[in-house]
mmCIF file of C-alpha atoms in Angstrom:
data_model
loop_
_atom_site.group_PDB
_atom_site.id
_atom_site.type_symbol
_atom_site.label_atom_id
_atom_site.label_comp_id
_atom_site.label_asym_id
_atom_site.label_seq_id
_atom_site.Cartn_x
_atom_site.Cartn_y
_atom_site.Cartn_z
ATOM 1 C CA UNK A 23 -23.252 -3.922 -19.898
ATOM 2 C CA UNK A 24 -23.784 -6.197 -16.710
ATOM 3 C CA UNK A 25 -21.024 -7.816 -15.254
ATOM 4 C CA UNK A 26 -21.199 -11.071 -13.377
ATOM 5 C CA UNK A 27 -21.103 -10.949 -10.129
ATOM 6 C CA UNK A 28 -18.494 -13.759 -9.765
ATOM 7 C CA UNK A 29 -16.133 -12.038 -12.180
ATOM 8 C CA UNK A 30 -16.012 -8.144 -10.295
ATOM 9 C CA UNK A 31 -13.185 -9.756 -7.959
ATOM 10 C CA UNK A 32 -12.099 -12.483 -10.133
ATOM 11 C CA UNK A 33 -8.160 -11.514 -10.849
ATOM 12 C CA UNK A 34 -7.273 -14.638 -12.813
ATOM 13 C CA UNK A 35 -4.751 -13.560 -15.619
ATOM 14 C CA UNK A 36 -3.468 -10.615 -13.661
ATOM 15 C CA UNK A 37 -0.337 -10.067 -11.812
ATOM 16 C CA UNK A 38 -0.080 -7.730 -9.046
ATOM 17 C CA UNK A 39 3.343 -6.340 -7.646
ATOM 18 C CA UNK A 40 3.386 -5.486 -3.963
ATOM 19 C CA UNK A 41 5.787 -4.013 -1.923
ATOM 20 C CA UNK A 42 6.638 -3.816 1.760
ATOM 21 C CA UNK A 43 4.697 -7.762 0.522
ATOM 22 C CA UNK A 44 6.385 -9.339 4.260
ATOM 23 C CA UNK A 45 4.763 -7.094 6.297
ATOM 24 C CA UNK A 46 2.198 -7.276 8.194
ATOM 25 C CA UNK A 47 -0.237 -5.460 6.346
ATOM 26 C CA UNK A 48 1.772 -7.084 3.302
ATOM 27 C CA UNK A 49 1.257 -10.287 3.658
ATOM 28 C CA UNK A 50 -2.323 -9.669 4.514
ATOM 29 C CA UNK A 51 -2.381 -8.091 0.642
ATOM 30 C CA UNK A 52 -0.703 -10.839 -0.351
ATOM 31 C CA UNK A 53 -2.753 -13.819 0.109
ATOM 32 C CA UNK A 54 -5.735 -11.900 -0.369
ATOM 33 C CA UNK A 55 -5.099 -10.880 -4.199
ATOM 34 C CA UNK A 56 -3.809 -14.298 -4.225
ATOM 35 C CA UNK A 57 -6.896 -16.103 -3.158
ATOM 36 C CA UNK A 58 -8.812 -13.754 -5.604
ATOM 37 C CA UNK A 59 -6.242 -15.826 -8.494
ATOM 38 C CA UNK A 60 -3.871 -13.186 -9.130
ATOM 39 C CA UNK A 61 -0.220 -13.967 -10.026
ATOM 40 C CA UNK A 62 1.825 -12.039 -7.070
ATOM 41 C CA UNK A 63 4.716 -10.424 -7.178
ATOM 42 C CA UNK A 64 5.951 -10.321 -3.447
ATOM 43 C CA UNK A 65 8.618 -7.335 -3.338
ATOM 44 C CA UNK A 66 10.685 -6.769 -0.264
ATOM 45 C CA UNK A 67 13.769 -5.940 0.959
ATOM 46 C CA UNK A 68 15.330 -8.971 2.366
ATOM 47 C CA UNK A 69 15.250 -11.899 0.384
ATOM 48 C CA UNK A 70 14.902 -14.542 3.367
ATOM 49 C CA UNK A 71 11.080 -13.170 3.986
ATOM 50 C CA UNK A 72 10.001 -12.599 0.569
ATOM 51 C CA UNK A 73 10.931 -16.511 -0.692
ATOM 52 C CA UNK A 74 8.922 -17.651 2.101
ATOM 53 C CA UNK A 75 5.942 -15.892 1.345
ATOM 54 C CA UNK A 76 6.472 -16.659 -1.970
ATOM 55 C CA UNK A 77 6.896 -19.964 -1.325
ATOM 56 C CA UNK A 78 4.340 -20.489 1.034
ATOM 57 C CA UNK A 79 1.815 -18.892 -1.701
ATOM 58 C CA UNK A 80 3.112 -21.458 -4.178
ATOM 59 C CA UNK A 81 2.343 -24.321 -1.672
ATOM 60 C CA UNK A 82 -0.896 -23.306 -1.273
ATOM 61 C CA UNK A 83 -1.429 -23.509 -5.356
ATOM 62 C CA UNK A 84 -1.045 -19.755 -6.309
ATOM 63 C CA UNK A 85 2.061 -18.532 -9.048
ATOM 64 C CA UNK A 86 4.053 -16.369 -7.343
ATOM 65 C CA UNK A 87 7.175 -14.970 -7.004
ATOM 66 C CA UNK A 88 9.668 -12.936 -4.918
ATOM 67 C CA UNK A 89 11.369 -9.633 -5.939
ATOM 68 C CA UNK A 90 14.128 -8.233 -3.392
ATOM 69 C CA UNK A 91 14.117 -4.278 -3.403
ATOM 70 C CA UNK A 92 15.664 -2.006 -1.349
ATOM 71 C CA UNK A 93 13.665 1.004 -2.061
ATOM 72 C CA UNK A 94 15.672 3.368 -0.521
ATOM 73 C CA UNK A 95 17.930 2.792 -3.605
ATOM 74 C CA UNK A 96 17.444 4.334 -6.695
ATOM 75 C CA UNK A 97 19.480 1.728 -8.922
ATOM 76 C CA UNK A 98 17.813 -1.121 -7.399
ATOM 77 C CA UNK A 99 14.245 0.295 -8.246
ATOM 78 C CA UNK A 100 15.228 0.791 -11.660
ATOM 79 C CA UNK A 101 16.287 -2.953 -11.610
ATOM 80 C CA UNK A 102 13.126 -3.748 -9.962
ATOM 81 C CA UNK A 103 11.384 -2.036 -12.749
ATOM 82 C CA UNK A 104 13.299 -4.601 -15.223
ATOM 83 C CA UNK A 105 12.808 -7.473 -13.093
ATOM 84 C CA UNK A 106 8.740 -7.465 -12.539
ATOM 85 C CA UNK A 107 8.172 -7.973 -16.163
ATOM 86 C CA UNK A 108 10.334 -11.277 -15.780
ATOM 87 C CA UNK A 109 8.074 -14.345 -14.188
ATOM 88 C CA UNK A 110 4.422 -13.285 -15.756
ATOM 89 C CA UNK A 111 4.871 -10.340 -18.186
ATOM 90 C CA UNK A 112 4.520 -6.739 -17.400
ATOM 91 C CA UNK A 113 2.148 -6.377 -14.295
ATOM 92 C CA UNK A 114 -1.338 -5.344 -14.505
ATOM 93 C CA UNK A 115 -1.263 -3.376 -11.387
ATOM 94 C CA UNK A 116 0.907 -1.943 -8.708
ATOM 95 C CA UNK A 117 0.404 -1.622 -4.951
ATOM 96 C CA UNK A 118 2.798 0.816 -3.042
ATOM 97 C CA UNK A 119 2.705 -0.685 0.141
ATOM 98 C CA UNK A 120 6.144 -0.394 1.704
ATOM 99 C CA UNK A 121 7.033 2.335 4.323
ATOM 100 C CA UNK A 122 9.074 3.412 7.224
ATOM 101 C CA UNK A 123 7.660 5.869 9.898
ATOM 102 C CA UNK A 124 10.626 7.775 10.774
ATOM 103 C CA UNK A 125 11.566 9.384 13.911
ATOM 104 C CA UNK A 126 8.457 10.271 16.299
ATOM 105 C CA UNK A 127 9.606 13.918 17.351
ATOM 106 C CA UNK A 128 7.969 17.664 16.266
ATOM 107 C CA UNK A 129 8.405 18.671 12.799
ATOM 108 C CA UNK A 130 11.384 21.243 13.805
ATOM 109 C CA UNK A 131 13.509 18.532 15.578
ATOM 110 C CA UNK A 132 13.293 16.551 12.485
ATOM 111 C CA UNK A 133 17.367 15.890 11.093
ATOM 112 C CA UNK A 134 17.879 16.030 7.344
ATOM 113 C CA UNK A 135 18.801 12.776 7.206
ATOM 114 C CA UNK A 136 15.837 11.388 8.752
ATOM 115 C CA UNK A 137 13.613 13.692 6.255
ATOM 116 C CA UNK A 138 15.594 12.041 3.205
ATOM 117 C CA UNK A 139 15.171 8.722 4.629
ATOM 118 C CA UNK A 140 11.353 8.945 5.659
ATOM 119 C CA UNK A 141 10.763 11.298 1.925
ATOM 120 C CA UNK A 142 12.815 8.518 -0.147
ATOM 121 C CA UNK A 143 11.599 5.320 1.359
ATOM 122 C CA UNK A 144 7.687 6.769 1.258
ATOM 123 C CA UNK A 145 7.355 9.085 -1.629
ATOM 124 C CA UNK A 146 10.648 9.358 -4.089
ATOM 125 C CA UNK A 147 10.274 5.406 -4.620
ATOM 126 C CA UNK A 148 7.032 5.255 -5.214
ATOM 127 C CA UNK A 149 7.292 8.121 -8.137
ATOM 128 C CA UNK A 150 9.844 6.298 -9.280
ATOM 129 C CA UNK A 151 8.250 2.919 -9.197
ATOM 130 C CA UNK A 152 5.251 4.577 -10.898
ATOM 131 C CA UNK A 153 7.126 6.610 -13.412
ATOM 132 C CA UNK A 154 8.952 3.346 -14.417
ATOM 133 C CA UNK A 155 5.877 0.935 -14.725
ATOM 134 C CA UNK A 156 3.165 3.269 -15.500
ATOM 135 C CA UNK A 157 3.281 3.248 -19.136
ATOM 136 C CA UNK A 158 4.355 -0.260 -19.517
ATOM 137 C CA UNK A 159 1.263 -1.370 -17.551
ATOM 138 C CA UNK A 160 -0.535 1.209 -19.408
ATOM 139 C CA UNK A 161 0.415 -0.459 -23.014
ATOM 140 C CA UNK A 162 -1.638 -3.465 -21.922
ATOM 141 C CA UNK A 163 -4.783 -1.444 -22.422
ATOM 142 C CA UNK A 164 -5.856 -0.637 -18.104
ATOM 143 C CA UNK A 165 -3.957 -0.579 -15.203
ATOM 144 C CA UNK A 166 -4.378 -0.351 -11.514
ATOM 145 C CA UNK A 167 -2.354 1.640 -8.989
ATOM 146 C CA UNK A 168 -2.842 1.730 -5.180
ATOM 147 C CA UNK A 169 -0.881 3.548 -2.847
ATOM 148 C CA UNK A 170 -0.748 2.694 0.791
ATOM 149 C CA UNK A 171 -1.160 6.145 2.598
ATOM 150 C CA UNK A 172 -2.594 7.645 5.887
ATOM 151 C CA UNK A 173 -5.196 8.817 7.992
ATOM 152 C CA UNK A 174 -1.773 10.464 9.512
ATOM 153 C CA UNK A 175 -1.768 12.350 6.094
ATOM 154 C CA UNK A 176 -5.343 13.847 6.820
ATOM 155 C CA UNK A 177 -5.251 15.656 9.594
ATOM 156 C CA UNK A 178 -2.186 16.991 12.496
ATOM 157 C CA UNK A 179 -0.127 15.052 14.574
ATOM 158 C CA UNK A 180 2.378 16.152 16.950
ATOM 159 C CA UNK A 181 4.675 13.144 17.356
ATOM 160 C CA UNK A 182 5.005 11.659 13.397
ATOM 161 C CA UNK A 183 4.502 15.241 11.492
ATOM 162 C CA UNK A 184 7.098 13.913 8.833
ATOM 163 C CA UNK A 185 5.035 10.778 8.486
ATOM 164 C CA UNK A 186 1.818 12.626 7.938
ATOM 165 C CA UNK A 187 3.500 14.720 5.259
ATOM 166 C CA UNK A 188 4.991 11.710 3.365
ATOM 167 C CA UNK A 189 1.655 9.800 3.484
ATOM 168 C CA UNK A 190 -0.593 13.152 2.399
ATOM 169 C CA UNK A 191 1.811 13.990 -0.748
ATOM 170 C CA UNK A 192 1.106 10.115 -1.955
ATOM 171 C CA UNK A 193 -2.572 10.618 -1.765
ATOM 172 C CA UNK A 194 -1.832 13.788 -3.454
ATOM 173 C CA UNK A 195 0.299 11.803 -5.977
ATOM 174 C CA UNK A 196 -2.578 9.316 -6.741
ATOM 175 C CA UNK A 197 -4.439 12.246 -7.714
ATOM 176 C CA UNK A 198 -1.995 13.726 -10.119
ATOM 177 C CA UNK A 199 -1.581 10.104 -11.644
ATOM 178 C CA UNK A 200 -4.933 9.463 -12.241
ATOM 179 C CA UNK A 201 -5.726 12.577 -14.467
ATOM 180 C CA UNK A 202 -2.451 12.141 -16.200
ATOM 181 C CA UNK A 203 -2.923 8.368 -16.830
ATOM 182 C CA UNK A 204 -7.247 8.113 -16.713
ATOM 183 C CA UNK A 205 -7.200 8.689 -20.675
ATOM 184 C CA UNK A 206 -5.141 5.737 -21.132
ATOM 185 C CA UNK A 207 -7.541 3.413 -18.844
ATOM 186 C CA UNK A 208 -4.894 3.518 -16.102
ATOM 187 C CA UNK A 209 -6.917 3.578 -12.113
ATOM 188 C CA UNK A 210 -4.419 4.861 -9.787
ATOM 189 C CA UNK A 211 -6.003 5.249 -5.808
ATOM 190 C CA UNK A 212 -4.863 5.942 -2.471
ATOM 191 C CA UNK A 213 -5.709 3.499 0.404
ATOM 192 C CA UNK A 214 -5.989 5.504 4.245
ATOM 193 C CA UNK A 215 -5.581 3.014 7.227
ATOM 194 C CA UNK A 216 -6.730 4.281 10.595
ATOM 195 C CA UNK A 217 -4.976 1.636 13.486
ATOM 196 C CA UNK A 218 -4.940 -2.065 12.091
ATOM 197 C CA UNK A 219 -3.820 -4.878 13.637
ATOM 198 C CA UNK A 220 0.248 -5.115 12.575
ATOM 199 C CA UNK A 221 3.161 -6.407 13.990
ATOM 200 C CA UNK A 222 4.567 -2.348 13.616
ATOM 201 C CA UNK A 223 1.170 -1.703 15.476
ATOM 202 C CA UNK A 224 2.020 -3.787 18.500
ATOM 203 C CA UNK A 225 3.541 -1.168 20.936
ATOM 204 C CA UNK A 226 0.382 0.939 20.698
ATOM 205 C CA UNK A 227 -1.587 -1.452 21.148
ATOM 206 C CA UNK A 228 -0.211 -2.776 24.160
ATOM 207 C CA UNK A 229 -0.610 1.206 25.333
ATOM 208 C CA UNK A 230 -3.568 0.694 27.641
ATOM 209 C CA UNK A 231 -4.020 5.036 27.638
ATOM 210 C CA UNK A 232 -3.526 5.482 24.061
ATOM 211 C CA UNK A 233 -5.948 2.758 23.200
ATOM 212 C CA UNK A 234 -8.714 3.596 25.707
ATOM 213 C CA UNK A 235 -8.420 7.169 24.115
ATOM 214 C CA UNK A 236 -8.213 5.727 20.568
ATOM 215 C CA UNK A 237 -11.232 3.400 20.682
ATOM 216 C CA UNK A 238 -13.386 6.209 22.615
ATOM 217 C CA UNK A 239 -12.821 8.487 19.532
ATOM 218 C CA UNK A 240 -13.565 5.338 16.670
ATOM 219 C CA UNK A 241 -16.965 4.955 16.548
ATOM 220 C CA UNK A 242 -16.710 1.083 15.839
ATOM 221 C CA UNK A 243 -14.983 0.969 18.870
ATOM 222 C CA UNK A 244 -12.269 -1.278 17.775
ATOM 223 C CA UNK A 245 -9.069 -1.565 15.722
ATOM 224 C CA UNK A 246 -8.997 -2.929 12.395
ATOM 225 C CA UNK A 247 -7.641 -6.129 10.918
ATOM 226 C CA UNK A 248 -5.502 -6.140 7.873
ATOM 227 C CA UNK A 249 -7.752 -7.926 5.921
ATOM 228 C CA UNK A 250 -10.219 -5.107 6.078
ATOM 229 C CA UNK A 251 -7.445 -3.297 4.230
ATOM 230 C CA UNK A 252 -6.467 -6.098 2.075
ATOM 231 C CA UNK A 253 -9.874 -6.619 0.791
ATOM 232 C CA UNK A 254 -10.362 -2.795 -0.280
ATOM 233 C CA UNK A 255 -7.262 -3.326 -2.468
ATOM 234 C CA UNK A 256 -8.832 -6.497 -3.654
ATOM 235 C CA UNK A 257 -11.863 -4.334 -5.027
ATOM 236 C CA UNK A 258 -9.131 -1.370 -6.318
ATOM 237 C CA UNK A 259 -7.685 -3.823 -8.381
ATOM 238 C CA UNK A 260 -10.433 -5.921 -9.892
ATOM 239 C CA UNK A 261 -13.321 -5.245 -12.174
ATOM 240 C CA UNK A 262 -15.528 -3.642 -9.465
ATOM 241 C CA UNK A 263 -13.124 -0.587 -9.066
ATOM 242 C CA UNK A 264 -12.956 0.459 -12.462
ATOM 243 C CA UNK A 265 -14.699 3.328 -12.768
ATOM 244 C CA UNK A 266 -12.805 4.596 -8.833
ATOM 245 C CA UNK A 267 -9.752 6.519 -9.665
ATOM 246 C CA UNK A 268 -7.704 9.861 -7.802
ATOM 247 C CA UNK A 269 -9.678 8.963 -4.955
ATOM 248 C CA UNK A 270 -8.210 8.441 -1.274
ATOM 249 C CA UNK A 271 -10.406 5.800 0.746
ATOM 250 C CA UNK A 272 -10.840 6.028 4.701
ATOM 251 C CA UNK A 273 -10.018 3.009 6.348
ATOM 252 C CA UNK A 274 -10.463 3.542 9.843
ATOM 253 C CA UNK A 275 -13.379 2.439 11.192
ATOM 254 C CA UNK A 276 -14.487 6.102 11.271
ATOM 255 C CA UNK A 277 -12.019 7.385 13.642
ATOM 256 C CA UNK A 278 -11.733 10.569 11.118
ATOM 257 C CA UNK A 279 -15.182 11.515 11.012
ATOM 258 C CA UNK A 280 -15.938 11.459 15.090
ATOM 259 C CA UNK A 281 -16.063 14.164 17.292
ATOM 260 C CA UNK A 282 -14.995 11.586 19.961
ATOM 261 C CA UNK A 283 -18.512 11.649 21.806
#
């Protein structure tokens, strides 16, 4: 059956929870699901941020509402959990965008507790997130899940190794998700930035050698811009990306595929 074109990123009727939502790349994912008419559910950690966003959505004539979570805590996921089915009913889909990069040091100088930190913020959350809303989201008949991972989780890197690792095990998570969840009409993707234009972004950036080597190896020859992200999620989420699931997509203006001639 042919679907309208008008209605493969229509996203009326849908809420979408998003974490890390004040963020840069957050608040880029944000207004773009908004904008698309899905209900948001901006998730954070400090509650200052995420009723401004909120709020500023609501201004602009979209429902939304603010969720604080620290997701280094398992208790207050749990409560999360409980909460997102509060404002607009059980959400339709999920997108695991929050993160922390951890320390930028070899693998073997790594500290336990900087391995728990980076390993609960990036990966134990979001199983637990999942684990918690999965079936719920799953009783509505489909679902959407996107994970915010890597192109630090496809390939070495000497100076954010534990990063890398975090990022490939979630694209390695969306994978396991979607072939335990597919039968029940549950999409569950990974989303790989390359460099994009973030406020975390900034000090590389502003590294004149780092970005005349980066840009030399992309062939686009330029960084991306969060909405470039935003709007794959946008297609992840809405009728267009239903039949895409397990897969991880490259967004990095094909820095991963160049041989840096």
């Amino acid at each position: 059956m042919r679907a309208a074109s008008n209605a493969l990123f229509d996203l009326r009727q849908r809420t979408v929870l998003v974490t890390g939502a004040t963020g840069g790349l957050g608040q880029a994912l944000c207004w773009a699901l908004a904008e698309q008419g899905a209900q948001v559910l901006v998730c954070d950690r400090d509650p200052g941020p995420c009723e401004v966003l909120a709020l500023a959505l609501r201004d602009a004539g979209h429902p939304a509402h603010a969720l604080v979570c620290d997701l280094s805590d398992p208790v207050q996921i749990q409560a999360l959990v409980e909460q997102a089915a509060t404002p607009f009913g059980v959400p339709h889909a999920l997108i695991c965008n929050a993160g922390v990069q951890g320390p930028a040091s070899p693998l073997h100088e790594v500290s336990d507790e900087a391995w728990h930190q980076v390993m609960d913020i990036n990966l134990r959350s979001v199983h637990q997130l999942c684990a918690g809303l999965i079936p719920r989201m799953a009783a509505q008949g489909s679902a959407r899940v996107v994970l915010m991972s890597s192109i630090a989780g496809l390939r070495g890197n000497g100076r954010i190794g534990l990063y890398g690792l975090s990022k490939a095990a979630l694209a390695q998570l969306a994978r396991n998700l979607a072939v335990e969840w597919g039968p029940r009409g549950v999409c569950v993707n990974a989303i790989s930035p390359g460099l994009i234009r973030t406020p975390l972004a900034t000090d590389l950036l502003n590294n004149t050698d780092f970005m005349h080597r980066r840009l030399a190896q992309t062939p686009l020859r330029r960084v991306g811009e969060p909405h470039e992200v935003a709007g794959l999620a946008v297609l992840l989420v809405g009728a267009a990306g239903g039949f895409i699931t397990g897969q991880n997509l490259v967004v990095d203006g094909g820095t991963t595929v160049s041989d840096g001639s």
